mmCIF file of C-alpha atoms and ligand atoms in Angstrom:
data_model
loop_
_atom_site.group_PDB
_atom_site.id
_atom_site.type_symbol
_atom_site.label_atom_id
_atom_site.label_comp_id
_atom_site.label_asym_id
_atom_site.label_seq_id
_atom_site.Cartn_x
_atom_site.Cartn_y
_atom_site.Cartn_z
ATOM 1 C CA MET A 29 11.437 79.268 -158.742
ATOM 2 C CA TYR A 30 13.582 76.231 -159.791
ATOM 3 C CA THR A 31 14.292 75.919 -163.701
ATOM 4 C CA PRO A 32 15.760 73.332 -165.836
ATOM 5 C CA HIS A 33 18.001 75.599 -167.745
ATOM 6 C CA ARG A 34 19.092 78.159 -165.160
ATOM 7 C CA GLY A 35 18.605 76.491 -161.916
ATOM 8 C CA ARG A 36 17.194 78.682 -159.134
ATOM 9 C CA LEU A 37 15.966 81.982 -160.302
ATOM 10 C CA GLY A 38 14.147 84.984 -158.736
ATOM 11 C CA ALA A 39 11.369 86.703 -160.567
ATOM 12 C CA ILE A 40 8.470 89.118 -160.015
ATOM 13 C CA ALA A 41 5.025 89.012 -161.529
ATOM 14 C CA LYS A 42 3.369 92.381 -161.625
ATOM 15 C CA GLY A 43 -0.545 92.727 -160.739
ATOM 16 C CA VAL A 44 -0.557 89.051 -159.580
ATOM 17 C CA ARG A 45 -2.823 90.079 -156.663
ATOM 18 C CA LYS A 46 -5.468 91.668 -158.734
ATOM 19 C CA ALA A 47 -8.681 89.739 -159.088
ATOM 20 C CA ARG A 48 -8.402 89.732 -162.755
ATOM 21 C CA SER A 49 -4.722 88.979 -163.066
ATOM 22 C CA ARG A 50 -3.658 87.349 -166.308
ATOM 23 C CA PHE A 51 -1.722 84.779 -164.278
ATOM 24 C CA GLY A 52 -5.023 83.481 -162.756
ATOM 25 C CA GLY A 53 -3.708 81.797 -159.542
ATOM 26 C CA ARG A 54 -0.975 79.799 -161.399
ATOM 27 C CA LEU A 55 1.923 81.343 -159.648
ATOM 28 C CA GLU A 56 1.500 79.326 -156.573
ATOM 29 C CA PRO A 57 3.820 76.780 -154.672
ATOM 30 C CA PHE A 58 4.267 73.493 -156.300
ATOM 31 C CA PHE A 59 2.904 74.345 -159.642
ATOM 32 C CA ARG A 60 5.023 73.229 -162.559
ATOM 33 C CA LEU A 61 4.634 76.075 -165.269
ATOM 34 C CA ASP A 62 5.839 77.025 -168.710
ATOM 35 C CA LEU A 63 6.837 80.522 -168.065
ATOM 36 C CA VAL A 64 8.000 83.446 -170.335
ATOM 37 C CA LEU A 65 10.497 85.628 -168.574
ATOM 38 C CA TYR A 66 11.774 89.052 -169.363
ATOM 39 C CA GLU A 67 15.395 89.663 -168.392
ATOM 40 C CA GLY A 68 16.211 93.313 -167.631
ATOM 41 C CA ARG A 69 19.068 94.854 -165.645
ATOM 42 C CA GLY A 70 18.175 94.049 -162.095
ATOM 43 C CA ASP A 71 18.644 90.763 -160.332
ATOM 44 C CA LEU A 72 14.938 89.779 -160.789
ATOM 45 C CA LEU A 73 13.547 88.699 -163.919
ATOM 46 C CA THR A 74 9.826 89.672 -164.646
ATOM 47 C CA VAL A 75 7.189 87.060 -165.549
ATOM 48 C CA THR A 76 5.242 88.011 -168.613
ATOM 49 C CA SER A 77 3.183 84.878 -169.166
ATOM 50 C CA ALA A 78 2.541 81.645 -167.258
ATOM 51 C CA GLU A 79 0.888 78.380 -168.525
ATOM 52 C CA THR A 80 0.189 75.546 -166.191
ATOM 53 C CA ILE A 81 1.911 72.287 -167.126
ATOM 54 C CA ALA A 82 0.671 70.576 -163.875
ATOM 55 C CA ALA A 83 -1.197 72.102 -160.861
ATOM 56 C CA HIS A 84 -0.797 69.006 -158.623
ATOM 57 C CA PRO A 85 -4.262 69.761 -156.943
ATOM 58 C CA ARG A 86 -4.407 66.481 -154.964
ATOM 59 C CA LEU A 87 -1.196 67.140 -153.279
ATOM 60 C CA ARG A 88 -2.706 69.971 -151.675
ATOM 61 C CA GLU A 89 -5.472 68.119 -150.229
ATOM 62 C CA HIS A 90 -3.261 65.769 -148.218
ATOM 63 C CA ALA A 91 -1.250 67.170 -145.543
ATOM 64 C CA ALA A 92 1.698 64.751 -145.509
ATOM 65 C CA ALA A 93 1.945 65.156 -149.253
ATOM 66 C CA LEU A 94 1.985 68.900 -148.917
ATOM 67 C CA ASP A 95 4.562 68.754 -146.293
ATOM 68 C CA GLY A 96 6.588 66.139 -148.461
ATOM 69 C CA ALA A 97 6.495 68.618 -151.376
ATOM 70 C CA ALA A 98 7.644 71.458 -149.358
ATOM 71 C CA ARG A 99 10.641 69.480 -147.899
ATOM 72 C CA ALA A 100 11.494 68.340 -151.367
ATOM 73 C CA CYS A 101 11.640 71.908 -152.760
ATOM 74 C CA GLU A 102 13.491 73.054 -149.577
ATOM 75 C CA ALA A 103 16.158 70.370 -149.912
ATOM 76 C CA VAL A 104 16.558 71.372 -153.781
ATOM 77 C CA ALA A 105 16.869 74.948 -152.762
ATOM 78 C CA ARG A 106 19.426 74.315 -150.023
ATOM 79 C CA ILE A 107 21.608 72.084 -151.931
ATOM 80 C CA PHE A 108 21.437 73.830 -155.380
ATOM 81 C CA ASP A 109 21.430 77.429 -154.312
ATOM 82 C CA ASP A 110 23.884 78.698 -156.999
ATOM 83 C CA GLY A 111 21.759 79.494 -160.105
ATOM 84 C CA GLU A 112 23.703 76.620 -161.955
ATOM 85 C CA PRO A 113 21.400 74.552 -164.444
ATOM 86 C CA HIS A 114 20.713 71.138 -163.477
ATOM 87 C CA ALA A 115 18.282 69.471 -165.615
ATOM 88 C CA GLY A 116 18.437 66.151 -163.640
ATOM 89 C CA VAL A 117 17.467 67.762 -160.470
ATOM 90 C CA TYR A 118 14.573 69.540 -161.978
ATOM 91 C CA ASN A 119 13.398 66.406 -163.585
ATOM 92 C CA LEU A 120 13.777 64.682 -160.134
ATOM 93 C CA LEU A 121 11.820 67.327 -158.356
ATOM 94 C CA ALA A 122 8.992 67.425 -161.074
ATOM 95 C CA ASN A 123 8.915 63.485 -160.622
ATOM 96 C CA GLU A 124 8.560 63.928 -156.763
ATOM 97 C CA LEU A 125 5.612 66.428 -157.159
ATOM 98 C CA ALA A 126 3.965 64.331 -159.582
ATOM 99 C CA LEU A 127 4.202 61.302 -157.519
ATOM 100 C CA LEU A 128 2.878 63.052 -154.391
ATOM 101 C CA ASP A 129 -0.065 64.360 -156.408
ATOM 102 C CA ALA A 130 -0.844 60.973 -158.077
ATOM 103 C CA GLU A 131 -0.140 58.883 -154.769
ATOM 104 C CA PRO A 132 -0.424 61.179 -151.977
ATOM 105 C CA GLU A 133 -0.482 58.325 -149.613
ATOM 106 C CA ARG A 134 3.001 57.532 -150.589
ATOM 107 C CA ALA A 135 4.334 60.634 -148.795
ATOM 108 C CA GLY A 136 6.375 59.888 -145.756
ATOM 109 C CA ARG A 137 9.753 59.283 -144.409
ATOM 110 C CA ALA A 138 10.944 56.639 -146.904
ATOM 111 C CA ASN A 139 9.636 58.728 -149.900
ATOM 112 C CA ALA A 140 11.470 61.750 -148.537
ATOM 113 C CA LEU A 141 14.775 59.857 -147.974
ATOM 114 C CA ALA A 142 14.670 58.186 -151.262
ATOM 115 C CA PHE A 143 14.354 61.644 -152.784
ATOM 116 C CA ARG A 144 17.138 62.926 -150.754
ATOM 117 C CA LEU A 145 19.533 60.039 -151.765
ATOM 118 C CA LYS A 146 18.678 60.762 -155.422
ATOM 119 C CA LEU A 147 19.516 64.492 -154.672
ATOM 120 C CA LEU A 148 22.965 63.569 -153.404
ATOM 121 C CA LEU A 149 23.528 61.408 -156.420
ATOM 122 C CA ALA A 150 22.722 64.519 -158.634
ATOM 123 C CA ALA A 151 24.979 66.694 -156.596
ATOM 124 C CA GLY A 152 28.036 64.247 -156.758
ATOM 125 C CA PHE A 153 27.655 63.481 -153.206
ATOM 126 C CA ALA A 154 26.184 59.898 -153.323
ATOM 127 C CA PRO A 155 27.542 57.811 -150.577
ATOM 128 C CA GLN A 156 29.944 54.867 -151.457
ATOM 129 C CA LEU A 157 27.556 51.781 -150.597
ATOM 130 C CA ALA A 158 29.143 48.991 -152.534
ATOM 131 C CA ALA A 159 32.335 48.427 -150.451
ATOM 132 C CA CYS A 160 34.143 50.088 -147.453
ATOM 133 C CA ALA A 161 34.744 53.710 -148.435
ATOM 134 C CA SER A 162 38.217 53.633 -146.885
ATOM 135 C CA CYS A 163 39.898 50.350 -147.812
ATOM 136 C CA GLY A 164 37.579 48.789 -150.376
ATOM 137 C CA ASP A 165 36.627 45.641 -148.445
ATOM 138 C CA ARG A 166 33.287 44.241 -149.603
ATOM 139 C CA ASP A 167 32.579 41.662 -147.114
ATOM 140 C CA HIS A 168 32.749 43.273 -143.676
ATOM 141 C CA VAL A 169 30.790 46.449 -143.954
ATOM 142 C CA VAL A 170 29.472 47.317 -140.338
ATOM 143 C CA GLY A 171 29.043 51.228 -140.204
ATOM 144 C CA PHE A 172 28.528 54.315 -142.196
ATOM 145 C CA SER A 173 31.094 57.476 -142.011
ATOM 146 C CA GLY A 174 30.021 60.755 -143.390
ATOM 147 C CA ALA A 175 33.783 61.760 -143.263
ATOM 148 C CA ALA A 176 34.844 58.578 -145.340
ATOM 149 C CA GLY A 177 32.035 59.088 -147.741
ATOM 150 C CA GLY A 178 30.039 55.881 -147.348
ATOM 151 C CA VAL A 179 29.903 52.445 -145.706
ATOM 152 C CA VAL A 180 32.854 51.273 -143.735
ATOM 153 C CA CYS A 181 34.312 47.929 -142.532
ATOM 154 C CA GLY A 182 35.211 47.055 -138.891
ATOM 155 C CA ALA A 183 38.749 48.032 -139.526
ATOM 156 C CA CYS A 184 38.124 51.446 -140.769
ATOM 157 C CA GLU A 185 35.107 52.236 -138.418
ATOM 158 C CA ALA A 186 36.452 55.295 -136.692
ATOM 159 C CA ASN A 187 33.899 58.093 -136.559
ATOM 160 C CA ALA A 188 31.540 55.739 -138.056
ATOM 161 C CA PHE A 189 28.120 54.705 -136.589
ATOM 162 C CA PRO A 190 26.623 51.255 -136.901
ATOM 163 C CA LEU A 191 24.638 50.545 -139.984
ATOM 164 C CA ASP A 192 22.178 47.421 -140.006
ATOM 165 C CA GLU A 193 21.871 45.487 -143.242
ATOM 166 C CA ASP A 194 18.078 46.820 -143.638
ATOM 167 C CA SER A 195 19.239 50.421 -143.658
ATOM 168 C CA HIS A 196 22.085 49.479 -146.081
ATOM 169 C CA ALA A 197 19.586 47.645 -148.300
ATOM 170 C CA PHE A 198 17.142 50.524 -148.186
ATOM 171 C CA MET A 199 19.922 53.037 -149.510
ATOM 172 C CA VAL A 200 20.949 50.699 -152.083
ATOM 173 C CA ALA A 201 17.281 50.067 -153.431
ATOM 174 C CA ALA A 202 16.345 53.775 -153.191
ATOM 175 C CA LEU A 203 19.328 54.767 -155.280
ATOM 176 C CA GLY A 204 18.886 51.988 -157.765
ATOM 177 C CA ARG A 205 15.072 52.401 -158.355
ATOM 178 C CA SER A 206 12.743 55.256 -159.452
ATOM 179 C CA LEU A 207 11.022 57.193 -156.878
ATOM 180 C CA ALA A 208 7.735 55.426 -157.674
ATOM 181 C CA GLU A 209 9.425 52.113 -156.721
ATOM 182 C CA ALA A 210 11.348 53.229 -153.811
ATOM 183 C CA PRO A 211 11.119 50.643 -150.949
ATOM 184 C CA GLU A 212 9.753 50.987 -147.585
ATOM 185 C CA ALA A 213 11.795 50.117 -144.399
ATOM 186 C CA GLU A 214 11.411 49.731 -140.539
ATOM 187 C CA PRO A 215 11.611 52.949 -138.794
ATOM 188 C CA ARG A 216 15.098 51.890 -137.215
ATOM 189 C CA ALA A 217 16.464 51.266 -140.801
ATOM 190 C CA LEU A 218 15.010 54.787 -141.967
ATOM 191 C CA ALA A 219 16.472 56.495 -139.000
ATOM 192 C CA GLN A 220 19.952 55.089 -139.840
ATOM 193 C CA ALA A 221 19.668 56.057 -143.516
ATOM 194 C CA GLU A 222 18.506 59.671 -142.549
ATOM 195 C CA ARG A 223 21.486 59.783 -140.299
ATOM 196 C CA ALA A 224 23.878 58.754 -143.148
ATOM 197 C CA ILE A 225 22.402 61.340 -145.493
ATOM 198 C CA LEU A 226 22.620 64.101 -142.930
ATOM 199 C CA GLU A 227 26.214 63.252 -142.145
ATOM 200 C CA THR A 228 27.089 62.992 -145.933
ATOM 201 C CA LEU A 229 25.717 66.453 -146.477
ATOM 202 C CA GLU A 230 27.356 67.856 -143.352
ATOM 203 C CA HIS A 231 30.636 66.645 -144.455
ATOM 204 C CA HIS A 232 30.703 67.239 -148.098
ATOM 205 C CA ALA A 233 28.377 70.124 -148.570
ATOM 206 C CA HIS A 234 28.540 71.640 -145.017
ATOM 207 C CA LEU A 235 24.670 71.806 -145.077
ATOM 208 C CA ARG A 236 22.326 70.849 -142.384
ATOM 209 C CA LEU A 237 18.877 69.766 -143.721
ATOM 210 C CA ARG A 238 15.746 69.678 -141.530
ATOM 211 C CA PRO A 239 14.987 66.073 -140.386
ATOM 212 C CA VAL A 240 12.269 64.400 -142.320
ATOM 213 C CA GLY A 241 10.760 63.065 -139.062
ATOM 214 C CA THR A 242 9.599 66.355 -137.506
ATOM 215 C CA GLY A 243 6.148 68.084 -138.033
ATOM 216 C CA PRO A 244 4.567 69.865 -140.872
ATOM 217 C CA SER A 245 6.723 72.773 -142.103
ATOM 218 C CA GLY A 246 3.880 75.163 -143.227
ATOM 219 C CA ALA A 247 6.624 77.063 -145.202
ATOM 220 C CA SER A 248 6.349 77.713 -148.722
ATOM 221 C CA ARG A 249 9.116 80.241 -149.267
ATOM 222 C CA ASP A 250 11.337 77.656 -150.895
ATOM 223 C CA SER A 251 8.701 76.263 -153.166
ATOM 224 C CA LEU A 252 9.004 76.179 -156.999
ATOM 225 C CA THR A 253 7.115 79.338 -157.699
ATOM 226 C CA SER A 254 6.577 81.356 -154.402
ATOM 227 C CA ARG A 255 9.725 83.467 -155.105
ATOM 228 C CA ALA A 256 7.973 84.699 -158.145
ATOM 229 C CA ARG A 257 5.014 86.317 -156.164
HETATM 230 ZN ZN1 ZN B 13 37.856 49.361 -144.501
#
């Protein structure tokens, strides 16, 4: 599970598979829950009660939204794996799941990339987008360099890949607006934005996330609650 006050936690829920379990099917992926946990001596906490805050039922009926939710949880689990509290990340993930439930048709590459950009910001790895990350030039930005940590000008473009204006604009808008108001963009611009995000994570967090464009994941292991089962 991912929690606002303690980050990522593992817990067990006893008797959850019984037909008359007191948890009543609430300990499922993508539920937002109010849990009471007992902390003993072991690594795992024990769930003693679970109340549903949001079950997100519509999200489950829409394959792309379900996939988007799984990828959002996976990205959080990969980037914030240390049990450190991060209320901003919790709220961002809760917002993303609520958005995918309210408007499942919004699921897709633009939404997934906007979410990842905001995660980078929360993790302190937000790419420098306002001016060349190497020399500060604001007027001649032509590429993106994960090593430099953002956009770069023509004079500093070693190790950079070309970044179109559309891609740059998408990233600026995605970081500047709420998830619900995140922009759309052409596939080419989204592909460049995705590469910028991947290279930023590789250079600064030594992480490689699954591309957002590949097929459904089907995996729920890194979801909000599945570790509690
Ligand atoms: Zn420069």
